[in-house]
Amino acid sequence: MSTSSSPITFARPATPHPAAKTWSVADIEALLSLPFMELVFRAAEVHRQFFDPTKVQLSTLISIKTGGCPEDCGYCPQSVHHDTPVEEQPMMTVDEVIAAARTAKANGAGRFCMGAAWRGPKDADLEQTLRMVSEVKALGMETCATFGLLKDGQAEQLKEAGLDFYNHNLDTAPDKYADIIQTREYEDRLDTLGKVRSAGLSVCCGGIVGLNDTRHDRAGLIAQLANLTPPPESVPINNLVKVTGTPLEGADNIDWTEFVRTIAVARLTMPQSYVRLSAGRREMPEAMQALCFLAGANSIFYGDKLLTTGNPDVDADRVLMEKLELSPL
Ligand code: SAM
Ligand code: DTB
Ligand code: SF4
């Protein structure tokens, strides 16, 4: 990673938050349909209004409870409804999680994100996760959790323990949702996002592309995210990782330009949010990742593994950041 100081000033003076705008799906589709170079250029301009484009936020993921999930999300290798290579495992101990967080910190990650294959946390399970959260926080890292749907009071308990961010994705457009997941509703997700916000936690919320979605579907997802008030602080954009045995293992590949367009439009519509180039990065050529950074992505999952699938090796990411002269936040 480059440590040399640069004489160039990138970030423009802070601009006040733009007046709240409600985005229609048609607005977003129009942006997605701009000529590719024009879209990337506009997104790169907006990126510079609020962020230093040489900085990338690094989050390391860990799966504290893997597999055996009762939900039927069609993309997910951890669902009991699908016959995948993922085996159910018991919850990790607090000590195991802290050891992984120390390694992540030593590697340069600023945020540690703990994921669990639950519909939502049972109170007894939550107790153990609260210790994980407070001990990771005590290491001086930002903390994030993704435990599924929350019941009343649970977001406040997490906040009290030292949680900074809660990740809960909308995943796709409301009118496509039922094709992908049957065991819970879009409304349930919005309800959890409301609880997260009310507890004073920062919101990490995004979705997946490559679920046989159309441009209209992707516009529907981005409109939902951008219309959250306020928009999520972190917006993970995942490219489907196709896992054998999931209903979406044979989904059509999305063209790489459509993925970059989605990143660019997330940047344009949520100018003050961190847009994370998320799952699927291992399968992306470096030049495509570079275009995503140009189009406004300024966060990645950093670490050899996502939850159950692979991510670029830390060493490979260091080399890529060197080449692009990007440095961690
Ligand atoms: N069980 C919790 C939930 O669903 O909210 C938390 C963990 S779940 C694995 C978190 C997110 O990972 C999902 O909402 C989805 O966006 C993403 N995800 C899961 N499987 C994926 C895959 N195969 N490719 C890309 N993203 C995936
Ligand atoms: C998010 O948006 N993507 C991450 C994180 N939030 C929890 C998960 C990606 C999972 C990819 C499939 C797997 O490794 O199991
Ligand atoms: Fe369970 Fe989350 Fe996977 Fe859905 S995405 S099956 S809720 S782990």
Short mmCIF file of C-alpha atoms and ligand atoms in Angstrom, two decimals:
data_model
loop_
_atom_site.label_atom_id
_atom_site.label_comp_id
_atom_site.label_asym_id
_atom_site.label_seq_id
_atom_site.Cartn_x
_atom_site.Cartn_y
_atom_site.Cartn_z
CA MET A 1 0.00 0.00 0.00
CA SER A 2 1.33 3.41 -0.91
CA THR A 3 2.42 5.54 2.02
CA SER A 4 4.05 8.36 0.05
CA SER A 5 2.39 11.74 0.51
CA SER A 6 0.91 13.25 -2.60
CA PRO A 7 0.93 16.94 -3.52
CA ILE A 8 -2.43 16.52 -5.24
CA THR A 9 -5.58 17.44 -3.35
CA PHE A 10 -8.48 15.25 -4.42
CA ALA A 11 -11.38 15.84 -2.09
CA ARG A 12 -13.27 19.03 -2.79
CA PRO A 13 -14.52 21.15 0.10
CA ALA A 14 -17.37 19.47 1.93
CA THR A 15 -20.64 20.19 0.18
CA PRO A 16 -23.78 20.33 2.31
CA HIS A 17 -25.98 17.26 2.21
CA PRO A 18 -28.12 17.54 -0.92
CA ALA A 19 -31.77 18.23 -0.28
CA ALA A 20 -33.49 14.92 0.30
CA LYS A 21 -34.60 13.55 -3.04
CA THR A 22 -36.96 10.71 -3.62
CA TRP A 23 -35.71 8.54 -6.44
CA SER A 24 -38.16 6.84 -8.76
CA VAL A 25 -37.23 3.56 -10.40
CA ALA A 26 -37.43 5.41 -13.74
CA ASP A 27 -34.89 8.02 -12.50
CA ILE A 28 -32.47 5.25 -11.63
CA GLU A 29 -33.06 3.36 -14.85
CA ALA A 30 -32.28 6.55 -16.76
CA LEU A 31 -28.96 6.85 -14.91
CA LEU A 32 -28.17 3.17 -15.51
CA SER A 33 -28.79 3.75 -19.21
CA LEU A 34 -26.40 6.69 -19.63
CA PRO A 35 -23.54 6.08 -22.06
CA PHE A 36 -21.07 3.98 -20.05
CA MET A 37 -18.17 6.47 -20.06
CA GLU A 38 -20.46 9.37 -19.20
CA LEU A 39 -21.93 7.44 -16.27
CA VAL A 40 -18.52 6.49 -14.87
CA PHE A 41 -17.28 10.06 -15.33
CA ARG A 42 -20.25 11.57 -13.49
CA ALA A 43 -19.92 9.07 -10.67
CA ALA A 44 -16.18 9.78 -10.38
CA GLU A 45 -16.95 13.51 -10.12
CA VAL A 46 -19.52 13.04 -7.38
CA HIS A 47 -17.16 10.69 -5.54
CA ARG A 48 -14.62 13.54 -5.29
CA GLN A 49 -17.16 15.92 -3.78
CA PHE A 50 -17.42 13.89 -0.59
CA PHE A 51 -14.45 11.53 -0.44
CA ASP A 52 -10.74 11.31 -1.03
CA PRO A 53 -10.71 8.87 -3.98
CA THR A 54 -7.32 7.46 -2.92
CA LYS A 55 -8.81 5.97 0.26
CA VAL A 56 -10.53 2.62 0.63
CA GLN A 57 -12.33 1.38 3.73
CA LEU A 58 -11.36 -2.22 4.62
CA SER A 59 -13.80 -4.59 6.37
CA THR A 60 -12.90 -8.15 7.34
CA LEU A 61 -15.70 -10.70 7.58
CA ILE A 62 -15.99 -13.69 9.84
CA SER A 63 -18.73 -16.29 10.03
CA ILE A 64 -19.31 -16.77 13.76
CA LYS A 65 -22.09 -19.32 13.13
CA THR A 66 -21.96 -21.16 9.83
CA GLY A 67 -24.63 -23.19 8.02
CA GLY A 68 -27.93 -24.76 9.06
CA CYS A 69 -29.93 -21.59 8.43
CA PRO A 70 -33.73 -22.11 8.37
CA GLU A 71 -34.24 -19.39 5.71
CA ASP A 72 -34.48 -20.30 2.03
CA CYS A 73 -32.57 -17.43 0.33
CA GLY A 74 -31.99 -18.78 -3.19
CA TYR A 75 -28.43 -17.49 -3.46
CA CYS A 76 -27.15 -18.71 -0.09
CA PRO A 77 -24.99 -21.78 0.52
CA GLN A 78 -25.87 -21.72 4.24
CA SER A 79 -29.58 -22.50 3.90
CA VAL A 80 -30.83 -25.91 5.10
CA HIS A 81 -33.16 -25.87 2.09
CA HIS A 82 -30.24 -26.33 -0.32
CA ASP A 83 -27.81 -29.23 -0.63
CA THR A 84 -24.48 -27.39 -0.73
CA PRO A 85 -20.93 -28.16 0.41
CA VAL A 86 -21.44 -26.03 3.57
CA GLU A 87 -21.83 -28.08 6.79
CA GLU A 88 -23.47 -26.67 9.90
CA GLN A 89 -20.97 -25.71 12.59
CA PRO A 90 -21.40 -24.60 16.21
CA MET A 91 -20.99 -20.96 17.13
CA MET A 92 -17.38 -19.84 17.45
CA THR A 93 -16.08 -19.05 20.92
CA VAL A 94 -15.38 -15.47 21.96
CA ASP A 95 -11.66 -16.25 22.09
CA GLU A 96 -11.63 -17.61 18.52
CA VAL A 97 -13.41 -14.52 17.26
CA ILE A 98 -11.04 -12.15 19.06
CA ALA A 99 -8.01 -13.99 17.67
CA ALA A 100 -9.41 -13.52 14.15
CA ALA A 101 -10.10 -9.84 14.84
CA ARG A 102 -6.52 -9.31 16.01
CA THR A 103 -5.24 -10.85 12.77
CA ALA A 104 -7.60 -8.67 10.72
CA LYS A 105 -6.38 -5.57 12.54
CA ALA A 106 -2.73 -6.55 12.06
CA ASN A 107 -3.45 -6.93 8.33
CA GLY A 108 -4.80 -3.39 8.19
CA ALA A 109 -8.59 -3.85 8.38
CA GLY A 110 -10.46 -1.02 10.10
CA ARG A 111 -13.78 -2.83 10.58
CA PHE A 112 -14.59 -6.36 11.70
CA CYS A 113 -17.92 -7.75 10.56
CA MET A 114 -19.40 -10.79 12.29
CA GLY A 115 -22.00 -12.81 10.39
CA ALA A 116 -24.32 -15.58 11.54
CA ALA A 117 -26.51 -18.00 9.58
CA TRP A 118 -29.65 -17.22 11.55
CA ARG A 119 -33.11 -15.99 10.68
CA GLY A 120 -32.40 -13.79 13.68
CA PRO A 121 -30.58 -14.14 16.99
CA LYS A 122 -32.15 -16.05 19.90
CA ASP A 123 -31.66 -14.16 23.16
CA ALA A 124 -29.20 -16.78 24.49
CA ASP A 125 -27.08 -16.56 21.32
CA LEU A 126 -27.17 -12.78 21.41
CA GLU A 127 -25.62 -12.81 24.90
CA GLN A 128 -22.48 -14.46 23.53
CA THR A 129 -22.30 -12.13 20.53
CA LEU A 130 -22.46 -9.09 22.85
CA ARG A 131 -19.18 -10.20 24.41
CA MET A 132 -17.67 -10.62 20.96
CA VAL A 133 -18.77 -7.11 20.00
CA SER A 134 -17.40 -5.44 23.12
CA GLU A 135 -14.07 -7.27 22.93
CA VAL A 136 -13.58 -6.45 19.24
CA LYS A 137 -14.47 -2.83 19.98
CA ALA A 138 -11.86 -2.82 22.76
CA LEU A 139 -9.22 -3.72 20.15
CA GLY A 140 -9.89 -0.33 18.58
CA MET A 141 -11.72 -1.63 15.50
CA GLU A 142 -15.09 -0.59 14.13
CA THR A 143 -17.61 -3.33 14.74
CA CYS A 144 -20.32 -4.66 12.44
CA ALA A 145 -22.77 -7.53 12.87
CA THR A 146 -25.11 -9.30 10.47
CA PHE A 147 -27.36 -11.64 12.42
CA GLY A 148 -30.61 -11.43 10.43
CA LEU A 149 -33.96 -10.07 11.63
CA LEU A 150 -33.91 -8.32 15.02
CA LYS A 151 -36.59 -8.36 17.70
CA ASP A 152 -37.48 -5.34 19.82
CA GLY A 153 -34.63 -4.39 22.13
CA GLN A 154 -31.90 -6.43 20.43
CA ALA A 155 -30.50 -3.52 18.41
CA GLU A 156 -30.25 -1.49 21.63
CA GLN A 157 -28.37 -4.35 23.34
CA LEU A 158 -25.92 -4.50 20.44
CA LYS A 159 -25.45 -0.74 20.52
CA GLU A 160 -24.82 -0.84 24.24
CA ALA A 161 -22.17 -3.54 23.76
CA GLY A 162 -20.24 -1.30 21.36
CA LEU A 163 -21.64 -2.17 17.93
CA ASP A 164 -21.09 0.52 15.30
CA PHE A 165 -22.81 -0.94 12.19
CA TYR A 166 -25.55 -3.48 11.57
CA ASN A 167 -25.60 -5.10 8.13
CA HIS A 168 -28.97 -6.16 6.79
CA ASN A 169 -29.43 -6.24 3.04
CA LEU A 170 -32.53 -5.63 0.97
CA ASP A 171 -30.86 -7.92 -1.58
CA THR A 172 -33.07 -7.17 -4.59
CA ALA A 173 -36.02 -5.11 -5.83
CA PRO A 174 -39.30 -5.48 -3.91
CA ASP A 175 -41.10 -6.95 -6.92
CA LYS A 176 -38.37 -9.53 -7.55
CA TYR A 177 -37.95 -10.53 -3.93
CA ALA A 178 -40.49 -13.38 -3.89
CA ASP A 179 -38.61 -15.14 -6.71
CA ILE A 180 -35.55 -15.32 -4.44
CA ILE A 181 -36.78 -15.76 -0.84
CA GLN A 182 -40.05 -17.17 0.48
CA THR A 183 -39.44 -17.50 4.23
CA ARG A 184 -39.50 -13.80 5.05
CA GLU A 185 -40.88 -10.65 3.54
CA TYR A 186 -39.34 -7.44 2.24
CA GLU A 187 -41.32 -5.66 4.97
CA ASP A 188 -39.56 -7.76 7.63
CA ARG A 189 -36.25 -6.47 6.35
CA LEU A 190 -37.42 -2.86 6.37
CA ASP A 191 -38.69 -3.36 9.91
CA THR A 192 -35.25 -4.55 11.08
CA LEU A 193 -33.57 -1.62 9.32
CA GLY A 194 -35.93 0.72 11.22
CA LYS A 195 -34.99 -0.91 14.54
CA VAL A 196 -31.28 -0.55 13.70
CA ARG A 197 -31.69 3.14 12.92
CA SER A 198 -33.80 3.85 16.01
CA ALA A 199 -31.15 2.27 18.23
CA GLY A 200 -28.60 4.77 16.89
CA LEU A 201 -26.57 2.19 14.97
CA SER A 202 -25.09 2.99 11.57
CA VAL A 203 -26.78 1.09 8.75
CA CYS A 204 -24.97 -1.17 6.30
CA CYS A 205 -27.48 -2.19 3.64
CA GLY A 206 -27.09 -3.25 0.05
CA GLY A 207 -27.92 -6.09 -2.27
CA ILE A 208 -26.86 -8.64 -4.83
CA VAL A 209 -26.71 -8.38 -8.59
CA GLY A 210 -26.59 -11.38 -10.88
CA LEU A 211 -29.77 -13.03 -9.59
CA ASN A 212 -31.07 -13.15 -13.19
CA ASP A 213 -31.99 -9.51 -12.63
CA THR A 214 -32.78 -7.01 -15.34
CA ARG A 215 -31.69 -3.38 -15.39
CA HIS A 216 -35.19 -2.54 -14.15
CA ASP A 217 -34.71 -4.89 -11.17
CA ARG A 218 -31.35 -3.35 -10.32
CA ALA A 219 -32.94 0.11 -10.54
CA GLY A 220 -35.66 -1.10 -8.13
CA LEU A 221 -33.02 -2.17 -5.60
CA ILE A 222 -31.01 1.05 -5.83
CA ALA A 223 -34.18 3.16 -5.52
CA GLN A 224 -35.09 1.36 -2.30
CA LEU A 225 -31.62 1.88 -0.85
CA ALA A 226 -31.31 5.52 -1.89
CA ASN A 227 -34.78 6.35 -0.55
CA LEU A 228 -34.02 5.07 2.94
CA THR A 229 -33.99 8.18 5.12
CA PRO A 230 -31.18 8.76 5.70
CA PRO A 231 -29.48 6.47 3.17
CA PRO A 232 -27.33 3.66 4.60
CA GLU A 233 -23.85 4.74 5.68
CA SER A 234 -22.44 1.62 3.97
CA VAL A 235 -23.84 0.06 0.80
CA PRO A 236 -22.45 -3.37 -0.09
CA ILE A 237 -22.98 -4.29 -3.73
CA ASN A 238 -22.46 -8.04 -4.08
CA ASN A 239 -22.05 -9.93 -7.34
CA LEU A 240 -23.67 -13.33 -6.89
CA VAL A 241 -21.16 -16.02 -5.92
CA LYS A 242 -22.69 -19.07 -7.56
CA VAL A 243 -22.52 -22.03 -5.21
CA THR A 244 -23.30 -25.59 -6.28
CA GLY A 245 -26.60 -26.80 -4.87
CA THR A 246 -28.21 -23.37 -4.54
CA PRO A 247 -31.23 -22.63 -6.77
CA LEU A 248 -29.21 -19.82 -8.39
CA GLU A 249 -26.12 -21.89 -9.19
CA GLY A 250 -26.96 -21.63 -12.90
CA ALA A 251 -27.92 -17.91 -12.94
CA ASP A 252 -26.87 -16.00 -16.03
CA ASN A 253 -23.59 -14.12 -15.71
CA ILE A 254 -24.16 -10.39 -15.55
CA ASP A 255 -22.00 -8.49 -18.02
CA TRP A 256 -19.18 -6.72 -16.19
CA THR A 257 -20.25 -3.33 -17.54
CA GLU A 258 -23.67 -3.76 -15.91
CA PHE A 259 -21.96 -4.40 -12.59
CA VAL A 260 -19.84 -1.25 -12.94
CA ARG A 261 -22.98 0.70 -13.90
CA THR A 262 -24.67 -0.47 -10.69
CA ILE A 263 -21.72 0.74 -8.60
CA ALA A 264 -21.72 4.10 -10.42
CA VAL A 265 -25.43 4.62 -9.84
CA ALA A 266 -25.11 3.68 -6.17
CA ARG A 267 -22.44 6.40 -5.92
CA LEU A 268 -24.55 8.99 -7.76
CA THR A 269 -27.68 8.37 -5.70
CA MET A 270 -25.95 7.92 -2.31
CA PRO A 271 -23.08 10.40 -2.63
CA GLN A 272 -22.13 10.39 1.04
CA SER A 273 -22.27 6.63 1.59
CA TYR A 274 -19.42 4.16 1.46
CA VAL A 275 -20.14 1.94 -1.54
CA ARG A 276 -18.58 -1.48 -1.00
CA LEU A 277 -17.36 -3.61 -3.88
CA SER A 278 -18.39 -6.77 -2.07
CA ALA A 279 -18.85 -10.49 -2.84
CA GLY A 280 -17.72 -11.77 -6.21
CA ARG A 281 -14.47 -9.79 -6.27
CA ARG A 282 -12.30 -12.92 -6.51
CA GLU A 283 -13.86 -13.60 -9.90
CA MET A 284 -13.31 -10.01 -11.12
CA PRO A 285 -10.26 -9.01 -13.18
CA GLU A 286 -8.17 -6.27 -11.60
CA ALA A 287 -9.08 -3.82 -14.38
CA MET A 288 -12.77 -4.29 -13.61
CA GLN A 289 -12.15 -3.64 -9.93
CA ALA A 290 -10.18 -0.53 -10.87
CA LEU A 291 -13.16 0.73 -12.89
CA CYS A 292 -15.43 0.09 -9.90
CA PHE A 293 -13.13 2.25 -7.74
CA LEU A 294 -13.16 4.93 -10.42
CA ALA A 295 -16.97 4.72 -10.50
CA GLY A 296 -17.13 5.43 -6.77
CA ALA A 297 -16.59 2.19 -4.87
CA ASN A 298 -14.56 3.04 -1.77
CA SER A 299 -14.79 -0.01 0.44
CA ILE A 300 -14.02 -3.73 0.11
CA PHE A 301 -14.20 -6.95 2.05
CA TYR A 302 -10.57 -7.62 2.89
CA GLY A 303 -9.45 -11.06 3.99
CA ASP A 304 -8.99 -14.45 2.36
CA LYS A 305 -12.60 -15.50 2.97
CA LEU A 306 -16.05 -13.93 2.85
CA LEU A 307 -18.40 -16.03 5.02
CA THR A 308 -18.13 -19.46 3.41
CA THR A 309 -16.66 -18.63 -0.01
CA GLY A 310 -13.35 -17.19 -1.14
CA ASN A 311 -12.20 -13.62 -1.49
CA PRO A 312 -8.93 -12.36 -3.00
CA ASP A 313 -5.94 -13.13 -0.76
CA VAL A 314 -4.78 -10.29 1.46
CA ASP A 315 -1.44 -10.27 -0.38
CA ALA A 316 -3.15 -9.93 -3.76
CA ASP A 317 -5.24 -7.04 -2.46
CA ARG A 318 -2.15 -5.32 -1.11
CA VAL A 319 -0.55 -5.56 -4.55
CA LEU A 320 -3.70 -4.25 -6.24
CA MET A 321 -3.91 -1.29 -3.86
CA GLU A 322 -0.23 -0.53 -4.49
CA LYS A 323 -0.78 -0.56 -8.24
CA LEU A 324 -3.82 1.70 -7.98
CA GLU A 325 -2.17 3.88 -5.30
CA LEU A 326 -5.07 3.35 -2.96
CA SER A 327 -4.52 3.27 0.78
CA PRO A 328 -6.67 2.11 3.68
CA LEU A 329 -8.73 4.59 5.62
N1 SAM B 1 -28.33 -14.45 7.95
C1 SAM B 1 -28.20 -13.05 7.94
C2 SAM B 1 -29.05 -12.39 6.87
O1 SAM B 1 -29.39 -13.02 5.88
O2 SAM B 1 -29.34 -11.20 7.03
C3 SAM B 1 -26.78 -12.57 7.78
C4 SAM B 1 -25.83 -13.28 6.86
S1 SAM B 1 -26.26 -13.32 5.14
C5 SAM B 1 -25.13 -14.48 4.50
C6 SAM B 1 -25.73 -11.70 4.59
C7 SAM B 1 -25.83 -11.36 3.14
O3 SAM B 1 -24.86 -12.07 2.39
C8 SAM B 1 -27.11 -11.66 2.40
O4 SAM B 1 -28.12 -10.77 2.66
C9 SAM B 1 -26.65 -11.54 0.95
O5 SAM B 1 -26.76 -10.22 0.50
C10 SAM B 1 -25.18 -11.95 1.03
N2 SAM B 1 -24.95 -13.23 0.34
C11 SAM B 1 -25.25 -14.46 0.80
N3 SAM B 1 -24.91 -15.41 -0.10
C12 SAM B 1 -24.38 -14.76 -1.16
C13 SAM B 1 -23.84 -15.19 -2.41
N4 SAM B 1 -23.82 -16.47 -2.76
N5 SAM B 1 -23.35 -14.26 -3.25
C14 SAM B 1 -23.39 -12.95 -2.89
N6 SAM B 1 -23.89 -12.49 -1.75
C15 SAM B 1 -24.38 -13.38 -0.89
C1 DTB B 2 -22.72 -8.49 2.40
O1 DTB B 2 -23.41 -7.65 1.78
N1 DTB B 2 -21.97 -9.42 1.83
C2 DTB B 2 -21.33 -10.25 2.81
C3 DTB B 2 -21.75 -9.57 4.14
N2 DTB B 2 -22.65 -8.55 3.72
C4 DTB B 2 -22.23 -10.35 5.25
C5 DTB B 2 -21.58 -11.69 2.68
C6 DTB B 2 -21.22 -12.26 1.34
C7 DTB B 2 -21.43 -13.74 1.39
C8 DTB B 2 -20.97 -14.45 0.15
C9 DTB B 2 -21.22 -15.90 0.21
C10 DTB B 2 -20.49 -16.62 1.29
O2 DTB B 2 -19.27 -16.44 1.47
O3 DTB B 2 -21.13 -17.44 1.99
FE1 SF4 B 3 -29.73 -17.62 6.20
FE2 SF4 B 3 -28.73 -15.20 5.76
FE3 SF4 B 3 -28.14 -17.26 4.12
FE4 SF4 B 3 -30.57 -16.23 4.08
S1 SF4 B 3 -28.68 -15.17 3.53
S2 SF4 B 3 -30.07 -18.42 4.13
S3 SF4 B 3 -30.87 -15.70 6.23
S4 SF4 B 3 -27.56 -17.06 6.24
#
